[in-house]
Short mmCIF file of C-alpha atoms and ligand atoms in Angstrom, two decimals:
data_model
loop_
_atom_site.label_atom_id
_atom_site.label_comp_id
_atom_site.label_asym_id
_atom_site.label_seq_id
_atom_site.Cartn_x
_atom_site.Cartn_y
_atom_site.Cartn_z
CA VAL A 1043 107.05 94.27 226.64
CA ILE A 1044 109.96 96.03 228.55
CA LYS A 1045 112.08 96.68 225.36
CA PHE A 1046 109.71 97.63 223.24
CA LEU A 1047 108.30 100.88 225.65
CA MET A 1048 112.12 101.87 225.87
CA THR A 1049 113.22 100.91 221.91
CA ASP A 1050 109.90 101.47 219.85
CA LEU A 1051 107.80 103.99 222.66
CA GLY A 1052 111.02 105.36 224.10
CA VAL A 1053 109.88 104.93 227.28
CA MET A 1054 112.30 103.79 230.50
CA ALA A 1055 110.08 101.60 231.83
CA THR A 1056 110.24 98.64 235.12
CA MET A 1057 109.21 95.42 235.62
CA THR A 1058 106.48 97.47 238.62
CA GLN A 1059 105.76 100.42 237.00
CA SER A 1060 102.05 101.39 236.14
CA LEU A 1061 101.84 102.81 232.80
CA ASP A 1062 99.21 105.27 231.33
CA PRO A 1063 96.24 104.02 229.05
CA ALA A 1064 97.62 105.87 225.91
CA THR A 1065 100.45 103.56 226.44
CA CYS A 1066 98.93 100.41 227.50
CA VAL A 1067 96.73 100.52 224.26
CA ALA A 1068 100.35 101.48 222.18
CA VAL A 1069 101.78 99.05 223.16
CA VAL A 1070 98.63 96.10 222.50
CA GLU A 1071 98.64 97.56 218.95
CA GLY A 1072 102.44 97.37 218.75
CA PHE A 1073 102.62 93.80 219.02
CA GLY A 1074 100.24 93.58 216.43
CA LYS A 1075 96.70 93.24 218.83
CA ILE A 1076 93.50 95.54 217.98
CA VAL A 1077 91.74 97.02 221.85
CA ASP A 1078 88.39 96.79 221.52
CA GLY A 1079 85.22 95.70 223.81
CA ASN A 1080 85.60 92.33 223.58
CA ASP A 1081 82.68 90.07 224.29
CA GLU A 1082 84.43 88.14 226.59
CA TYR A 1083 84.77 90.99 229.22
CA ASP A 1084 81.55 92.70 228.38
CA ASP A 1085 78.97 89.59 229.63
CA ASP A 1086 76.23 92.42 230.47
CA ASP A 1087 75.17 92.63 227.13
CA ASP A 1088 75.90 96.94 227.58
CA GLU A 1089 75.73 98.69 224.06
CA ILE A 1090 78.10 101.17 225.15
CA SER A 1091 80.37 99.65 225.67
CA GLU A 1092 80.71 98.28 222.04
CA GLU A 1093 80.26 101.76 220.32
CA SER A 1094 83.12 103.29 223.20
CA ALA A 1095 85.60 100.77 221.78
CA LEU A 1096 84.73 99.13 218.63
CA GLU A 1097 84.00 102.52 216.95
CA VAL A 1098 86.62 103.82 218.57
CA GLY A 1099 89.07 101.74 218.19
CA PHE A 1100 90.26 102.87 221.54
CA VAL A 1101 89.56 102.04 224.77
CA THR A 1102 87.71 104.81 226.77
CA GLN A 1103 85.72 105.30 229.96
CA GLU A 1104 82.62 103.78 229.97
CA ASP A 1105 80.12 106.01 229.75
CA ASP A 1106 77.75 105.27 232.91
CA LEU A 1107 73.95 105.42 231.55
CA SER A 1108 72.35 108.29 233.99
CA THR A 1109 75.63 110.55 231.76
CA LEU A 1110 73.40 109.87 228.61
CA LYS A 1111 71.28 112.81 227.08
CA PRO A 1112 69.76 112.36 223.75
CA ARG A 1113 71.81 113.53 220.74
CA PRO A 1114 70.25 114.96 216.76
CA PRO A 1115 70.57 112.30 214.44
CA VAL A 1116 73.27 112.32 211.85
CA VAL A 1117 71.39 111.70 208.59
CA THR A 1118 73.16 110.18 205.24
CA ILE A 1119 71.78 110.90 201.69
CA MET A 1120 71.89 107.53 199.20
CA GLY A 1121 70.23 106.52 196.72
CA HIS A 1122 70.66 106.65 192.64
CA VAL A 1123 72.89 108.83 190.43
CA ASP A 1124 70.44 112.00 189.03
CA HIS A 1125 67.48 111.03 191.54
CA GLY A 1126 68.04 114.44 193.93
CA LYS A 1127 70.59 113.78 196.38
CA THR A 1128 73.00 116.96 195.85
CA SER A 1129 69.08 118.57 195.31
CA LEU A 1130 67.51 117.05 198.34
CA LEU A 1131 70.91 118.61 200.20
CA ASP A 1132 70.25 122.00 199.13
CA ALA A 1133 66.97 121.86 200.01
CA ILE A 1134 66.37 121.27 203.04
CA ARG A 1135 69.53 123.68 203.87
CA ASN A 1136 67.59 126.66 202.57
CA THR A 1137 64.55 125.59 205.19
CA ASP A 1138 66.88 126.88 207.65
CA VAL A 1139 68.51 130.02 207.41
CA THR A 1140 70.58 129.41 210.20
CA ALA A 1141 72.58 126.43 208.11
CA GLY A 1142 73.81 128.96 205.99
CA GLU A 1143 73.58 129.76 202.27
CA ALA A 1144 73.83 126.50 199.87
CA GLY A 1145 75.35 129.02 196.85
CA GLY A 1146 78.14 131.75 197.33
CA ILE A 1147 80.33 128.84 199.58
CA THR A 1148 82.60 127.40 197.38
CA GLN A 1149 84.92 124.73 198.97
CA HIS A 1150 82.77 121.12 199.52
CA ILE A 1151 81.10 120.93 201.68
CA ALA A 1152 80.82 117.20 203.79
CA SER A 1153 78.08 118.36 206.14
CA TYR A 1154 76.01 120.88 208.50
CA GLN A 1155 73.21 120.84 210.87
CA VAL A 1156 69.94 121.93 210.44
CA GLU A 1157 67.23 122.63 213.55
CA HIS A 1158 63.40 122.25 212.85
CA ASN A 1159 60.84 122.34 214.79
CA GLY A 1160 63.62 123.24 218.09
CA GLN A 1161 65.63 120.03 217.91
CA LYS A 1162 68.72 119.52 215.14
CA ILE A 1163 69.51 117.49 212.56
CA THR A 1164 72.57 116.72 211.29
CA PHE A 1165 73.41 115.37 207.93
CA ILE A 1166 76.47 113.88 206.12
CA ASP A 1167 77.00 114.11 202.56
CA THR A 1168 80.02 111.00 201.93
CA PRO A 1169 81.66 110.86 198.93
CA GLY A 1170 79.70 107.79 197.20
CA HIS A 1171 78.66 104.21 198.91
CA ALA A 1172 82.48 103.30 199.07
CA ALA A 1173 83.27 106.16 201.78
CA PHE A 1174 80.52 104.83 203.48
CA THR A 1175 81.48 101.55 203.56
CA ASP A 1176 84.96 102.00 204.01
CA MET A 1177 84.13 104.14 207.10
CA ARG A 1178 82.14 101.32 208.21
CA GLU A 1179 84.36 98.06 207.50
CA ARG A 1180 87.16 100.57 209.65
CA GLY A 1181 84.71 100.24 212.39
CA ALA A 1182 83.61 104.08 212.67
CA ASN A 1183 80.32 103.90 211.44
CA ILE A 1184 79.01 107.63 211.66
CA THR A 1185 75.25 107.12 210.61
CA ASP A 1186 71.74 106.66 212.22
CA ILE A 1187 69.52 106.86 209.55
CA VAL A 1188 69.58 107.07 205.82
CA ILE A 1189 67.50 108.91 203.61
CA LEU A 1190 66.70 106.75 200.20
CA VAL A 1191 66.01 108.74 197.34
CA VAL A 1192 63.77 107.56 195.20
CA ALA A 1193 62.58 109.61 191.77
CA ALA A 1194 59.16 109.34 191.45
CA ASP A 1195 59.38 109.05 187.46
CA ASP A 1196 62.35 106.42 187.47
CA GLY A 1197 61.54 103.89 190.28
CA VAL A 1198 64.52 101.39 191.84
CA LYS A 1199 67.58 101.09 189.55
CA GLN A 1200 71.01 99.72 190.59
CA GLN A 1201 72.22 101.65 192.87
CA THR A 1202 69.35 102.31 195.40
CA ALA A 1203 69.02 98.47 195.59
CA ASP A 1204 73.29 99.28 196.28
CA SER A 1205 72.44 101.76 198.63
CA ILE A 1206 69.17 99.42 200.75
CA VAL A 1207 72.22 96.58 200.74
CA CYS A 1208 74.79 99.09 202.18
CA ALA A 1209 72.11 100.07 205.14
CA ARG A 1210 71.26 97.02 206.13
CA GLN A 1211 74.66 95.95 206.06
CA ALA A 1212 75.41 98.74 208.69
CA GLY A 1213 72.67 97.77 210.49
CA VAL A 1214 71.50 101.48 209.75
CA PRO A 1215 67.63 101.86 209.58
CA MET A 1216 66.57 103.80 206.18
CA VAL A 1217 63.44 106.05 205.79
CA VAL A 1218 62.17 106.64 201.99
CA ALA A 1219 62.55 109.98 200.30
CA ILE A 1220 60.13 109.78 197.06
CA ASN A 1221 61.06 112.94 195.02
CA LYS A 1222 60.28 114.78 191.55
CA CYS A 1223 56.49 114.15 192.86
CA ASP A 1224 56.21 117.38 191.07
CA LEU A 1225 56.31 115.96 187.63
CA GLU A 1226 52.89 114.61 185.72
CA THR A 1227 55.16 110.79 184.96
CA ALA A 1228 55.94 110.59 188.94
CA ASP A 1229 54.36 106.98 190.52
CA PRO A 1230 55.11 106.96 194.34
CA THR A 1231 52.59 103.59 194.61
CA LYS A 1232 55.30 102.04 191.14
CA VAL A 1233 58.82 102.95 193.73
CA MET A 1234 56.64 101.37 197.06
CA THR A 1235 55.51 98.33 195.27
CA GLU A 1236 58.89 98.24 193.58
CA LEU A 1237 60.68 98.45 197.64
CA THR A 1238 58.28 95.19 198.48
CA SER A 1239 60.78 93.05 196.63
CA TYR A 1240 63.29 94.96 198.16
CA ASP A 1241 60.98 94.14 201.44
CA ILE A 1242 61.14 97.61 201.58
CA LEU A 1243 57.31 97.91 203.70
CA THR A 1244 55.98 101.26 203.51
CA GLU A 1245 52.72 102.14 206.08
CA GLU A 1246 50.64 101.73 203.30
CA PHE A 1247 51.81 98.66 202.21
CA GLY A 1248 51.32 97.04 206.23
CA GLY A 1249 54.82 97.87 206.92
CA GLU A 1250 56.73 100.11 209.18
CA VAL A 1251 59.42 101.81 206.68
CA LEU A 1252 58.83 106.08 207.29
CA VAL A 1253 58.01 107.11 203.70
CA SER A 1254 57.76 111.32 202.47
CA LYS A 1255 56.56 112.46 199.83
CA ILE A 1256 58.75 115.35 198.41
CA SER A 1257 60.38 117.65 195.76
CA ALA A 1258 63.30 118.83 196.37
CA LYS A 1259 63.37 121.14 193.43
CA GLN A 1260 60.65 122.79 194.52
CA GLY A 1261 61.13 122.62 197.97
CA THR A 1262 57.67 120.11 198.45
CA ASN A 1263 56.86 118.62 201.78
CA LEU A 1264 60.40 118.84 203.13
CA GLY A 1265 59.01 119.55 206.78
CA ASP A 1266 56.65 116.49 206.34
CA LEU A 1267 60.44 114.35 205.12
CA LEU A 1268 62.12 115.75 208.92
CA ASP A 1269 59.48 115.21 210.96
CA LYS A 1270 59.63 111.49 209.50
CA ILE A 1271 63.35 111.72 210.29
CA MET A 1272 62.69 113.07 214.06
CA LEU A 1273 60.53 110.50 214.62
CA GLN A 1274 62.38 107.72 213.40
CA ALA A 1275 65.20 109.17 215.82
CA GLU A 1276 62.55 108.46 218.65
CA ILE A 1277 62.69 105.22 217.59
CA GLU A 1278 66.81 104.61 217.46
CA ASP A 1279 66.73 106.49 221.11
CA LEU A 1280 70.36 107.95 220.09
CA LYS A 1281 72.03 109.36 223.45
CA ALA A 1282 75.80 110.21 224.32
CA ASN A 1283 77.05 111.39 227.41
CA PRO A 1284 78.19 115.42 226.96
CA ASP A 1285 79.80 115.81 229.75
CA ARG A 1286 83.57 114.23 229.11
CA SER A 1287 86.35 114.44 226.81
CA ALA A 1288 85.25 114.42 223.15
CA GLU A 1289 85.66 111.37 220.76
CA ALA A 1290 85.08 112.27 217.48
CA ILE A 1291 85.40 110.70 214.17
CA VAL A 1292 87.35 111.83 210.79
CA ILE A 1293 85.48 112.64 208.17
CA GLU A 1294 87.56 114.18 205.83
CA ALA A 1295 91.14 115.37 205.52
CA TYR A 1296 92.04 118.12 203.29
CA VAL A 1297 95.27 121.19 203.48
CA GLU A 1298 93.71 125.01 203.58
CA LYS A 1299 96.08 128.00 202.56
CA GLY A 1300 96.77 129.73 205.90
CA LEU A 1301 95.16 126.57 208.40
CA GLY A 1302 97.05 123.49 207.73
CA THR A 1303 95.04 120.35 207.80
CA VAL A 1304 91.60 120.70 208.34
CA ALA A 1305 89.64 117.59 209.24
CA THR A 1306 85.86 117.75 208.56
CA SER A 1307 85.27 115.72 211.82
CA LEU A 1308 82.24 114.54 213.67
CA VAL A 1309 81.65 114.25 217.50
CA LYS A 1310 80.43 111.36 218.74
CA LYS A 1311 80.19 111.62 222.29
CA GLY A 1312 81.49 113.70 224.61
CA THR A 1313 82.64 117.71 224.30
CA LEU A 1314 85.94 118.74 221.67
CA LYS A 1315 86.60 122.18 223.31
CA VAL A 1316 89.13 124.67 221.52
CA GLY A 1317 92.44 123.61 222.71
CA ASP A 1318 91.91 120.17 223.65
CA ILE A 1319 95.06 117.54 222.64
CA PHE A 1320 94.37 114.44 220.63
CA VAL A 1321 95.79 111.94 218.72
CA ALA A 1322 93.55 110.39 215.29
CA GLY A 1323 94.59 107.56 213.71
CA GLU A 1324 98.72 108.06 212.94
CA THR A 1325 98.78 111.99 213.42
CA TYR A 1326 97.64 114.36 216.67
CA GLY A 1327 97.59 117.54 216.97
CA LYS A 1328 95.68 120.52 219.61
CA VAL A 1329 92.53 122.10 218.42
CA ARG A 1330 93.39 125.99 217.14
CA ALA A 1331 89.93 126.54 216.11
CA LEU A 1332 86.54 124.70 215.57
CA ILE A 1333 85.17 126.20 212.80
CA SER A 1334 81.26 125.49 211.69
CA THR A 1335 80.12 123.43 208.58
CA ASN A 1336 77.43 124.91 208.26
CA ASP A 1337 78.93 128.08 206.97
CA GLY A 1338 82.71 127.24 206.58
CA LYS A 1339 83.65 130.63 208.92
CA THR A 1340 81.88 131.00 212.13
CA ARG A 1341 84.44 129.89 215.13
CA LEU A 1342 83.24 128.11 217.95
CA ASP A 1343 84.03 127.19 221.06
CA GLU A 1344 83.32 124.27 221.52
CA ALA A 1345 81.37 120.91 219.88
CA GLY A 1346 79.26 118.05 221.49
CA PRO A 1347 77.67 114.59 220.43
CA SER A 1348 76.57 114.91 216.52
CA VAL A 1349 78.22 117.76 215.91
CA PRO A 1350 79.79 118.07 212.25
CA VAL A 1351 83.32 120.59 212.96
CA ARG A 1352 86.43 121.96 211.42
CA ILE A 1353 88.58 120.96 213.47
CA VAL A 1354 92.49 123.53 212.69
CA GLY A 1355 95.94 122.03 214.36
CA PHE A 1356 96.70 118.80 213.26
CA GLU A 1357 100.58 117.75 212.73
CA GLY A 1358 99.52 115.87 209.84
CA ILE A 1359 96.93 114.39 207.75
CA PRO A 1360 94.45 111.76 209.32
CA SER A 1361 92.03 109.92 206.96
CA ALA A 1362 88.87 109.85 206.73
CA GLY A 1363 87.20 107.55 209.29
CA ASP A 1364 90.09 107.71 211.86
CA PRO A 1365 89.00 108.28 215.28
CA LEU A 1366 90.38 110.89 217.26
CA VAL A 1367 90.76 110.77 220.89
CA VAL A 1368 91.03 113.88 223.32
CA MET A 1369 94.20 112.74 225.41
CA ASP A 1370 95.48 114.49 228.85
CA ASP A 1371 98.91 115.59 227.13
CA GLU A 1372 100.59 116.59 224.54
CA GLN A 1373 103.87 113.71 225.01
CA THR A 1374 101.52 110.71 224.65
CA ALA A 1375 99.16 111.64 222.13
CA ARG A 1376 102.24 112.01 219.99
CA THR A 1377 103.59 108.83 220.92
CA LEU A 1378 100.40 106.84 220.26
CA ALA A 1379 100.13 108.48 216.50
CA GLU A 1380 104.04 107.94 216.32
CA SER A 1381 103.53 104.26 217.40
CA ARG A 1382 100.93 104.09 214.64
CA GLN A 1383 102.71 105.35 212.18
CA ARG A 1384 105.42 102.73 212.89
CA ILE A 1385 102.92 99.63 212.73
CA SER A 1386 101.58 100.41 209.97
CA ARG A 1387 104.69 100.92 208.20
CA GLU A 1388 106.24 97.55 209.40
CA ARG A 1389 102.40 96.47 208.11
CA SER A 1390 102.59 97.69 204.61
CA SER A 1391 105.55 96.34 203.99
CA ALA A 1392 105.45 92.83 205.34
CA SER A 1393 102.03 93.12 203.35
CA TYR A 1394 104.37 93.92 200.03
CA GLN A 1395 106.56 91.12 200.35
CA ASN A 1396 103.48 89.38 200.31
CA ASN A 1397 102.06 91.01 197.48
CA LEU A 1398 105.30 90.49 195.64
CA MET A 1399 105.08 87.02 197.22
CA ASP A 1400 101.52 86.43 195.53
CA SER A 1401 102.32 88.02 191.91
CA ILE A 1402 105.89 85.94 191.82
CA ALA A 1403 103.20 82.35 192.11
CA LEU A 1404 100.45 84.03 189.86
CA SER A 1405 103.18 84.53 187.04
CA PHE A 1406 105.13 81.61 187.14
CA GLY A 1407 101.56 78.94 188.00
CA ALA A 1408 99.97 80.47 185.71
CA ASN A 1409 102.62 81.59 183.36
CA LYS A 1410 101.18 84.91 182.96
CA GLU A 1411 102.46 88.10 182.22
CA ARG A 1412 101.81 91.08 184.90
CA ARG A 1413 101.55 94.10 183.64
CA GLU A 1414 100.30 97.79 185.62
CA MET A 1415 98.53 100.60 184.40
CA CYS A 1416 100.53 103.44 186.97
CA VAL A 1417 98.21 105.81 188.81
CA LEU A 1418 98.21 109.31 190.01
CA VAL A 1419 95.43 110.43 192.14
CA LYS A 1420 94.21 114.08 192.95
CA ALA A 1421 90.98 115.03 194.56
CA ASP A 1422 89.31 117.94 195.88
CA VAL A 1423 89.19 115.84 199.40
CA GLN A 1424 91.08 113.16 200.91
CA GLY A 1425 87.89 111.14 201.12
CA THR A 1426 86.90 110.85 197.96
CA ALA A 1427 90.41 110.30 196.99
CA GLU A 1428 90.78 107.32 198.66
CA ALA A 1429 87.06 105.96 197.59
CA LEU A 1430 88.40 105.96 194.28
CA THR A 1431 91.64 104.54 194.65
CA ARG A 1432 90.49 101.96 196.49
CA ALA A 1433 87.44 101.49 193.22
CA LEU A 1434 90.81 101.73 191.50
CA ARG A 1435 92.58 99.41 192.85
CA GLU A 1436 90.12 96.59 192.81
CA LEU A 1437 89.92 96.45 188.75
CA LYS A 1438 91.80 93.36 187.11
CA LEU A 1439 91.99 92.66 183.40
CA GLU A 1440 93.63 89.39 182.21
CA ASN A 1441 93.97 86.94 178.72
CA ASP A 1442 95.85 83.97 178.29
CA GLU A 1443 98.99 85.94 178.17
CA ALA A 1444 98.78 88.66 181.40
CA ILE A 1445 96.37 90.09 183.67
CA VAL A 1446 96.95 93.93 184.05
CA SER A 1447 95.97 95.71 187.47
CA VAL A 1448 96.53 99.39 188.82
CA LYS A 1449 98.86 101.12 190.79
CA VAL A 1450 97.88 104.04 192.81
CA LEU A 1451 101.24 105.99 193.00
CA VAL A 1452 100.12 109.07 195.26
CA SER A 1453 96.17 109.22 196.16
CA GLU A 1454 95.31 113.12 197.87
CA ALA A 1455 93.90 115.57 198.01
CA GLY A 1456 94.95 118.85 196.20
CA GLU A 1457 95.75 120.49 193.26
CA VAL A 1458 98.00 118.83 190.44
CA SER A 1459 101.50 120.09 191.25
CA LYS A 1460 104.93 120.01 189.59
CA THR A 1461 105.58 117.07 192.01
CA ASP A 1462 103.27 115.47 191.07
CA VAL A 1463 104.42 115.48 187.47
CA ALA A 1464 108.11 115.12 188.33
CA ILE A 1465 106.86 111.20 190.11
CA ALA A 1466 104.22 110.57 187.19
CA SER A 1467 107.64 110.86 184.73
CA VAL A 1468 109.86 108.69 186.85
CA THR A 1469 107.40 105.71 185.23
CA PRO A 1470 106.20 105.87 181.88
CA GLY A 1471 102.26 105.72 180.50
CA THR A 1472 101.34 106.78 184.11
CA THR A 1473 98.13 108.66 183.52
CA ILE A 1474 97.52 111.95 186.54
CA ILE A 1475 93.87 111.28 187.17
CA ALA A 1476 92.86 114.96 188.56
CA PHE A 1477 89.25 114.63 190.45
CA ASN A 1478 87.51 117.94 191.07
CA VAL A 1479 90.68 119.82 190.65
CA ALA A 1480 92.42 120.98 188.38
CA ALA A 1481 96.49 121.22 188.31
CA SER A 1482 98.72 124.62 188.70
CA MET A 1483 99.73 126.18 185.28
CA ALA A 1484 103.90 124.46 186.15
CA ALA A 1485 102.17 121.11 186.23
CA MET A 1486 100.45 121.64 183.26
CA GLU A 1487 103.09 122.96 181.29
CA ASP A 1488 105.48 120.48 182.84
CA ALA A 1489 103.20 117.66 181.58
CA ARG A 1490 102.82 119.02 178.53
CA VAL A 1491 106.32 118.83 177.97
CA GLN A 1492 106.97 115.11 179.38
CA ASN A 1493 103.67 114.12 177.60
CA ILE A 1494 102.22 113.18 180.60
CA PRO A 1495 98.44 113.10 180.33
CA ILE A 1496 96.11 115.22 182.72
CA GLU A 1497 92.75 114.00 182.51
CA TYR A 1498 90.06 116.03 184.91
CA TYR A 1499 86.64 114.13 186.42
CA SER A 1500 83.74 114.80 187.98
CA ILE A 1501 82.15 111.72 188.07
CA VAL A 1502 83.74 108.59 189.43
CA TYR A 1503 82.49 105.76 186.88
CA ASP A 1504 83.86 108.12 183.69
CA ALA A 1505 86.65 107.88 185.93
CA ILE A 1506 86.41 104.04 185.71
CA GLU A 1507 86.06 103.37 182.89
CA SER A 1508 88.91 105.73 181.24
CA VAL A 1509 90.80 103.82 183.35
CA GLU A 1510 89.99 100.24 182.18
CA SER A 1511 89.46 101.28 178.69
CA ARG A 1512 93.41 102.29 178.63
CA MET A 1513 94.06 98.74 180.63
CA GLN A 1514 91.95 97.05 177.65
CA GLU A 1515 94.99 98.64 175.22
CA ILE A 1516 97.59 97.18 177.74
CA LEU A 1517 96.68 94.18 177.47
CA SER A 1518 95.93 93.51 174.01
CA PRO A 1519 97.95 95.98 171.96
CA THR A 1520 96.50 97.71 168.83
CA PRO A 1521 98.47 96.88 166.83
P1 LIG B 3099 72.07 113.30 192.33
O1 LIG B 3099 72.85 112.62 191.28
O2 LIG B 3099 71.27 112.06 192.67
O3 LIG B 3099 72.82 114.03 193.45
O4 LIG B 3099 70.70 114.51 191.74
P2 LIG B 3099 70.96 116.14 191.89
O5 LIG B 3099 69.94 117.01 192.87
O6 LIG B 3099 71.80 116.25 191.16
O7 LIG B 3099 69.15 116.09 190.43
C1 LIG B 3099 69.52 115.55 189.17
C2 LIG B 3099 68.37 116.64 188.15
O8 LIG B 3099 67.34 115.88 188.89
C3 LIG B 3099 68.41 117.57 188.05
O9 LIG B 3099 68.69 117.98 186.85
C4 LIG B 3099 67.76 118.14 189.28
O10 LIG B 3099 67.36 120.06 189.35
C5 LIG B 3099 66.89 117.00 189.12
N1 LIG B 3099 65.87 117.52 190.59
C6 LIG B 3099 66.23 116.62 191.52
N2 LIG B 3099 64.86 116.66 192.31
C7 LIG B 3099 63.53 117.13 191.27
C8 LIG B 3099 62.83 117.42 191.83
O11 LIG B 3099 62.55 117.07 192.51
N3 LIG B 3099 61.71 117.62 190.79
C9 LIG B 3099 62.63 117.25 189.85
N4 LIG B 3099 61.68 118.17 188.35
N5 LIG B 3099 63.59 117.45 189.08
C10 LIG B 3099 64.64 117.27 190.37
#
């Protein structure tokens, strides 16, 4: 431990020295272990310790029950494509003028807060289910309630079922919003009947799941939906201690001209203030500004539990799902971030070796050639880039002779740049995927000269489909 402290963390420790908590965590993480609120040490089953440690991945002082105060529910909208998720997000936003106007804002809105009957509700728009599940895999459960949107004229579809599974696995309660009730072909009863085969029993069917019949397009019955959300929130008894140093979760991060890295984050507990020093995953920083996600411009002095906020002041770019924890001093924050970087570098080189061994074994064992389709992924926000990358990495095609997989060379937020084209030019056949982003003029020109395809998408399935068909060609080239 002393050797590690000295050589890896630069702490000149002695046998009898006391260490601050951050250094302790850095040591534990340095030895490849994870610090959590292990049940072994937690014999009275106490929700709070699980929350503080597991979700944030960091040991913090547990909050005394008496310090907990009610906090707004954090809501995510899920459902099948075209059933009205975006329309609903926009419509709810419009019910509350304080939430700002939906129009005129070009920046992707990841989250906002509305006030309903004097009570606040936080809405988070996670880019696709993948991001929702990714975050959960990392222990960052940010959602308290899922609104399951089902179109009354279309009923339960594949992604409706996926959403149900997703919410169930996360242990998050659902409120059903039967949308498009303005249509003549609307049949809410049929929707509720279909839902029973997924064990979702609404009140009319003798169950307890709350339902609202709405029209996002016409703004009908949205107040009822918000009432049901508050009712569900009351059942969940959501609480946090606002009077302590803050812990938040990064939802997405991007670079904005003039501001540097900006991360939309959700405060889980405590109150985040301008000037706070923090560590967030493998990076750290000092809060230079807090910007309201509602309008993207109002500066806030502080943000309490369940408040979504844009944080300015990062040294590097954090990843979606990274826990952000306020620290006492900058040195400790940096030490922790740097030691995490080192550890993840070591791990990825170890997993690279393993992959190499796997692929050698596979190609010898099965006598199959391994081929790769190389892509660069650029997207409007980091979370989307990550979600798309994850989906692409899962693709695999094979026949008797060969196996084709996808190699993602770059996955990040931002427009397609000259550098991206340069990276793509190194490996012939590389495709640049631009998701909801453009390419700079210079990049387009370079790509044209070097004959490197830049493909533009705004729908994940389209991007995946196109990559799959290219993989098929690599697998069995048409003569
Ligand atoms: P998403 O893919 O789930 O985000 O769905 P969108 O919000 O993009 O909506 C898909 C389509 O359904 C759009 O053409 C909307 O105008 C339409 N739509 C959404 N809500 C309603 C509604 O309440 N009534 C009707 N008639 N159409 C709606």
